[in-house]
N, CA and C atoms as an extended XYZ file, in Angstrom:
240
Properties=species:S:1:pos:R:3:atomname:S:1:resname:S:1:resid:I:1 pbc="F F F"
N       204.584      321.302      269.140 N   MET     1
C       204.120      320.042      268.582 CA  MET     1
C       202.833      319.606      269.518 C   MET     1
N       202.008      319.063      268.701 N   LYS     2
C       200.817      318.531      269.331 CA  LYS     2
C       200.983      317.027      269.121 C   LYS     2
N       200.259      316.186      269.944 N   GLY     3
C       200.148      314.920      270.091 CA  GLY     3
C       198.938      314.272      270.661 C   GLY     3
N       198.901      312.952      270.664 N   THR     4
C       197.809      312.324      271.419 CA  THR     4
C       198.421      311.313      272.244 C   THR     4
N       197.792      311.220      273.591 N   PHE     5
C       198.137      310.313      274.643 CA  PHE     5
C       197.748      309.111      274.224 C   PHE     5
N       198.598      308.138      273.874 N   SER     6
C       198.380      306.691      273.369 CA  SER     6
C       198.135      305.746      274.523 C   SER     6
N       198.898      306.119      275.673 N   ARG     7
C       198.906      305.217      276.850 CA  ARG     7
C       199.241      306.108      277.914 C   ARG     7
N       198.566      305.883      279.135 N   TYR     8
C       198.836      306.599      280.353 CA  TYR     8
C       198.547      305.709      281.571 C   TYR     8
N       199.536      305.682      282.424 N   ASP     9
C       199.299      305.023      283.659 CA  ASP     9
C       199.212      306.067      285.043 C   ASP     9
N       197.932      306.168      285.493 N   PRO    10
C       197.880      307.345      286.674 CA  PRO    10
C       198.658      306.788      287.776 C   PRO    10
N       198.714      305.533      287.987 N   LYS    11
C       199.716      305.119      289.156 CA  LYS    11
C       201.045      305.467      289.116 C   LYS    11
N       201.685      305.582      287.832 N   THR    12
C       203.031      305.926      287.918 CA  THR    12
C       203.265      307.439      287.291 C   THR    12
N       202.288      307.903      286.534 N   GLY    13
C       202.303      309.244      286.040 CA  GLY    13
C       203.171      309.015      284.668 C   GLY    13
N       203.286      307.976      284.120 N   LYS    14
C       204.030      307.750      282.939 CA  LYS    14
C       203.259      307.173      281.846 C   LYS    14
N       203.677      307.541      280.681 N   GLY    15
C       202.998      307.019      279.349 CA  GLY    15
C       203.707      307.411      278.092 C   GLY    15
N       202.964      307.378      277.075 N   THR    16
C       203.406      307.498      275.749 CA  THR    16
C       202.560      308.717      275.057 C   THR    16
N       203.196      309.470      274.270 N   ILE    17
C       202.450      310.294      273.309 CA  ILE    17
C       202.862      310.157      271.769 C   ILE    17
N       201.828      310.119      271.009 N   THR    18
C       201.836      309.802      269.451 CA  THR    18
C       201.847      311.285      269.027 C   THR    18
N       202.869      311.979      268.365 N   PRO    19
C       202.701      313.065      267.913 CA  PRO    19
C       201.821      313.297      266.529 C   PRO    19
N       201.282      314.369      266.495 N   ASN    20
C       200.410      314.611      265.404 CA  ASN    20
C       200.982      315.705      264.479 C   ASN    20
N       200.920      315.420      263.055 N   PRO    21
C       201.492      316.574      262.206 CA  PRO    21
C       200.773      317.783      262.455 C   PRO    21
N       201.473      318.865      262.410 N   GLU    22
C       200.827      320.318      262.529 CA  GLU    22
C       200.585      320.612      260.975 C   GLU    22
N       199.667      321.657      260.683 N   PRO    23
C       199.549      322.157      259.495 CA  PRO    23
C       200.841      322.819      258.840 C   PRO    23
N       201.591      323.366      259.568 N   ALA    24
C       202.975      323.923      258.932 CA  ALA    24
C       203.877      322.674      258.676 C   ALA    24
N       203.654      321.826      259.423 N   ALA    25
C       204.612      320.679      259.239 CA  ALA    25
C       204.497      319.843      258.201 C   ALA    25
N       203.271      319.835      257.473 N   GLN    26
C       202.760      319.142      256.556 CA  GLN    26
C       203.634      319.405      255.148 C   GLN    26
N       204.091      320.608      255.029 N   SER    27
C       205.035      321.072      253.976 CA  SER    27
C       206.524      320.804      254.097 C   SER    27
N       206.784      320.039      255.133 N   VAL    28
C       208.099      319.781      255.329 CA  VAL    28
C       208.693      318.773      254.263 C   VAL    28
N       209.919      318.920      253.848 N   SER    29
C       210.454      318.112      252.848 CA  SER    29
C       210.471      316.596      253.314 C   SER    29
N       210.465      315.756      252.204 N   PHE    30
C       210.586      314.212      252.564 CA  PHE    30
C       211.810      313.945      253.331 C   PHE    30
N       212.957      314.565      252.977 N   GLY    31
C       214.213      314.358      253.815 CA  GLY    31
C       213.663      314.479      255.286 C   GLY    31
N       213.160      315.653      255.728 N   ALA    32
C       213.001      316.085      257.074 CA  ALA    32
C       211.968      315.038      257.577 C   ALA    32
N       210.924      314.607      256.895 N   ALA    33
C       209.842      313.498      257.293 CA  ALA    33
C       210.660      312.306      257.655 C   ALA    33
N       211.494      311.842      256.725 N   ALA    34
C       212.340      310.633      256.880 CA  ALA    34
C       213.267      310.714      258.180 C   ALA    34
N       213.727      311.805      258.456 N   GLY    35
C       214.401      312.102      259.662 CA  GLY    35
C       213.637      311.919      260.960 C   GLY    35
N       212.205      311.710      260.872 N   GLY    36
C       211.578      311.426      261.992 CA  GLY    36
C       210.720      312.699      262.420 C   GLY    36
N       210.624      313.597      261.571 N   VAL    37
C       209.855      314.859      262.140 CA  VAL    37
C       208.365      314.568      262.026 C   VAL    37
N       208.051      313.605      261.150 N   LEU    38
C       206.618      313.196      261.030 CA  LEU    38
C       206.096      311.838      261.308 C   LEU    38
N       207.207      311.214      262.015 N   SER    39
C       206.918      309.798      262.310 CA  SER    39
C       205.970      309.419      263.271 C   SER    39
N       205.427      308.246      263.309 N   ALA    40
C       204.325      307.708      264.238 CA  ALA    40
C       205.041      307.280      265.516 C   ALA    40
N       206.259      307.658      265.658 N   LYS    41
C       206.808      306.996      266.905 CA  LYS    41
C       206.144      307.454      268.066 C   LYS    41
N       206.242      306.495      269.064 N   ASP    42
C       205.425      307.082      270.431 CA  ASP    42
C       206.535      307.616      271.302 C   ASP    42
N       206.351      308.760      271.959 N   TYR    43
C       207.363      309.358      272.763 CA  TYR    43
C       206.977      309.238      274.301 C   TYR    43
N       207.874      309.120      275.123 N   THR    44
C       207.677      308.662      276.532 CA  THR    44
C       207.518      310.268      277.234 C   THR    44
N       206.793      310.212      278.191 N   PHE    45
C       206.747      311.378      279.255 CA  PHE    45
C       206.513      310.926      280.592 C   PHE    45
N       206.602      311.815      281.575 N   SER    46
C       206.437      311.525      282.945 CA  SER    46
C       205.883      312.691      283.571 C   SER    46
N       204.839      312.651      284.316 N   ILE    47
C       204.167      313.881      284.945 CA  ILE    47
C       204.305      313.384      286.576 C   ILE    47
N       204.858      314.376      287.199 N   PRO    48
C       204.977      313.899      288.707 CA  PRO    48
C       203.540      313.731      289.232 C   PRO    48
N       203.522      312.707      290.128 N   LEU    49
C       202.156      312.307      290.753 CA  LEU    49
C       201.346      313.305      291.127 C   LEU    49
N       202.288      314.241      291.990 N   ALA    50
C       201.473      315.335      292.637 CA  ALA    50
C       200.722      316.192      291.558 C   ALA    50
N       201.292      316.340      290.629 N   GLU    51
C       200.664      317.300      289.406 CA  GLU    51
C       199.646      316.315      288.554 C   GLU    51
N       199.830      315.019      288.434 N   ALA    52
C       198.909      314.301      287.964 CA  ALA    52
C       197.717      314.130      288.504 C   ALA    52
N       197.529      314.222      289.913 N   LYS    53
C       196.166      314.194      290.438 CA  LYS    53
C       195.317      315.416      290.253 C   LYS    53
N       196.090      316.459      289.878 N   HIS    54
C       195.391      317.861      289.723 CA  HIS    54
C       194.961      317.969      288.231 C   HIS    54
N       195.474      317.195      287.278 N   VAL    55
C       195.340      317.419      285.779 CA  VAL    55
C       194.376      316.279      285.326 C   VAL    55
N       193.441      316.542      284.639 N   LYS    56
C       192.543      315.370      283.996 CA  LYS    56
C       193.295      314.953      282.621 C   LYS    56
N       193.846      313.820      282.681 N   ILE    57
C       194.407      313.122      281.601 CA  ILE    57
C       193.620      312.013      280.985 C   ILE    57
N       193.305      312.103      279.644 N   ASN    58
C       192.453      311.013      279.029 CA  ASN    58
C       193.213      310.408      277.896 C   ASN    58
N       193.371      309.067      278.165 N   VAL    59
C       193.979      308.304      276.853 CA  VAL    59
C       193.258      308.599      275.522 C   VAL    59
N       193.998      308.902      274.702 N   GLY    60
C       193.337      309.477      273.357 CA  GLY    60
C       193.038      310.961      273.343 C   GLY    60
N       193.378      311.576      274.496 N   GLY    61
C       193.158      313.042      274.308 CA  GLY    61
C       194.451      313.739      273.733 C   GLY    61
N       194.178      315.094      273.427 N   MET    62
C       195.137      315.867      272.779 CA  MET    62
C       196.185      316.577      273.823 C   MET    62
N       197.352      316.742      273.609 N   VAL    63
C       198.342      317.153      274.341 CA  VAL    63
C       199.427      318.073      273.499 C   VAL    63
N       199.854      319.210      274.066 N   GLU    64
C       200.778      320.045      273.375 CA  GLU    64
C       202.175      319.791      274.159 C   GLU    64
N       203.295      319.798      273.426 N   PHE    65
C       204.635      319.683      274.063 CA  PHE    65
C       205.650      320.119      273.157 C   PHE    65
N       206.814      320.583      274.022 N   ASP    66
C       207.802      321.153      273.282 CA  ASP    66
C       208.663      320.264      272.572 C   ASP    66
N       210.009      320.543      271.976 N   LYS    67
C       210.818      319.880      271.346 CA  LYS    67
C       211.079      318.563      272.302 C   LYS    67
N       211.438      317.505      271.564 N   LEU    68
C       211.833      316.431      272.286 CA  LEU    68
C       213.314      316.442      272.593 C   LEU    68
N       213.752      315.586      273.694 N   THR    69
C       215.155      315.650      273.896 CA  THR    69
C       215.754      314.682      272.928 C   THR    69
N       216.968      314.812      272.303 N   THR    70
C       217.501      314.070      271.293 CA  THR    70
C       217.932      312.804      271.988 C   THR    70
N       218.458      312.898      273.126 N   ALA    71
C       219.040      311.640      273.788 CA  ALA    71
C       217.900      310.701      274.021 C   ALA    71
N       216.919      310.991      274.886 N   GLY    72
C       215.871      309.960      275.100 CA  GLY    72
C       214.580      309.981      274.457 C   GLY    72
N       214.451      311.111      273.568 N   GLY    73
C       213.069      311.106      273.015 CA  GLY    73
C       211.931      311.468      273.740 C   GLY    73
N       212.107      312.140      274.879 N   GLU    74
C       211.054      312.304      276.023 CA  GLU    74
C       210.445      313.708      275.659 C   GLU    74
N       209.163      313.685      275.717 N   ALA    75
C       208.304      314.925      275.463 CA  ALA    75
C       208.489      315.679      276.899 C   ALA    75
N       208.732      317.078      276.599 N   THR    76
C       208.732      317.967      277.731 CA  THR    76
C       207.716      319.015      277.704 C   THR    76
N       207.554      319.759      278.777 N   ASN    77
C       206.688      320.757      279.152 CA  ASN    77
C       205.277      320.637      278.436 C   ASN    77
N       204.890      319.481      279.012 N   LEU    78
C       203.282      319.074      278.546 CA  LEU    78
C       202.255      320.060      278.767 C   LEU    78
N       201.301      320.347      278.080 N   ARG    79
C       200.077      321.270      278.273 CA  ARG    79
C       198.956      320.471      277.915 C   ARG    79
N       198.267      320.222      278.806 N   TYR    80
C       196.968      319.347      278.549 CA  TYR    80
C       195.775      320.158      278.639 C   TYR    80
């Protein structure tokens, strides 16, 4: 999945990502879209502060992430 950082706090290393539909995902059925696959929900993420100091993170910038956890809706394995 790809998304856009909509908010990021460099002091805490936390923020939100808004997922962007991928070209392959645009052909997903309406039922899957209604299930949240293409929703504009913000997903939370957390970056360890030690790592955040070495990574340039811009609000509004693109980020890739793996599937979200179903329990908390957190983005994992971020690639910026």
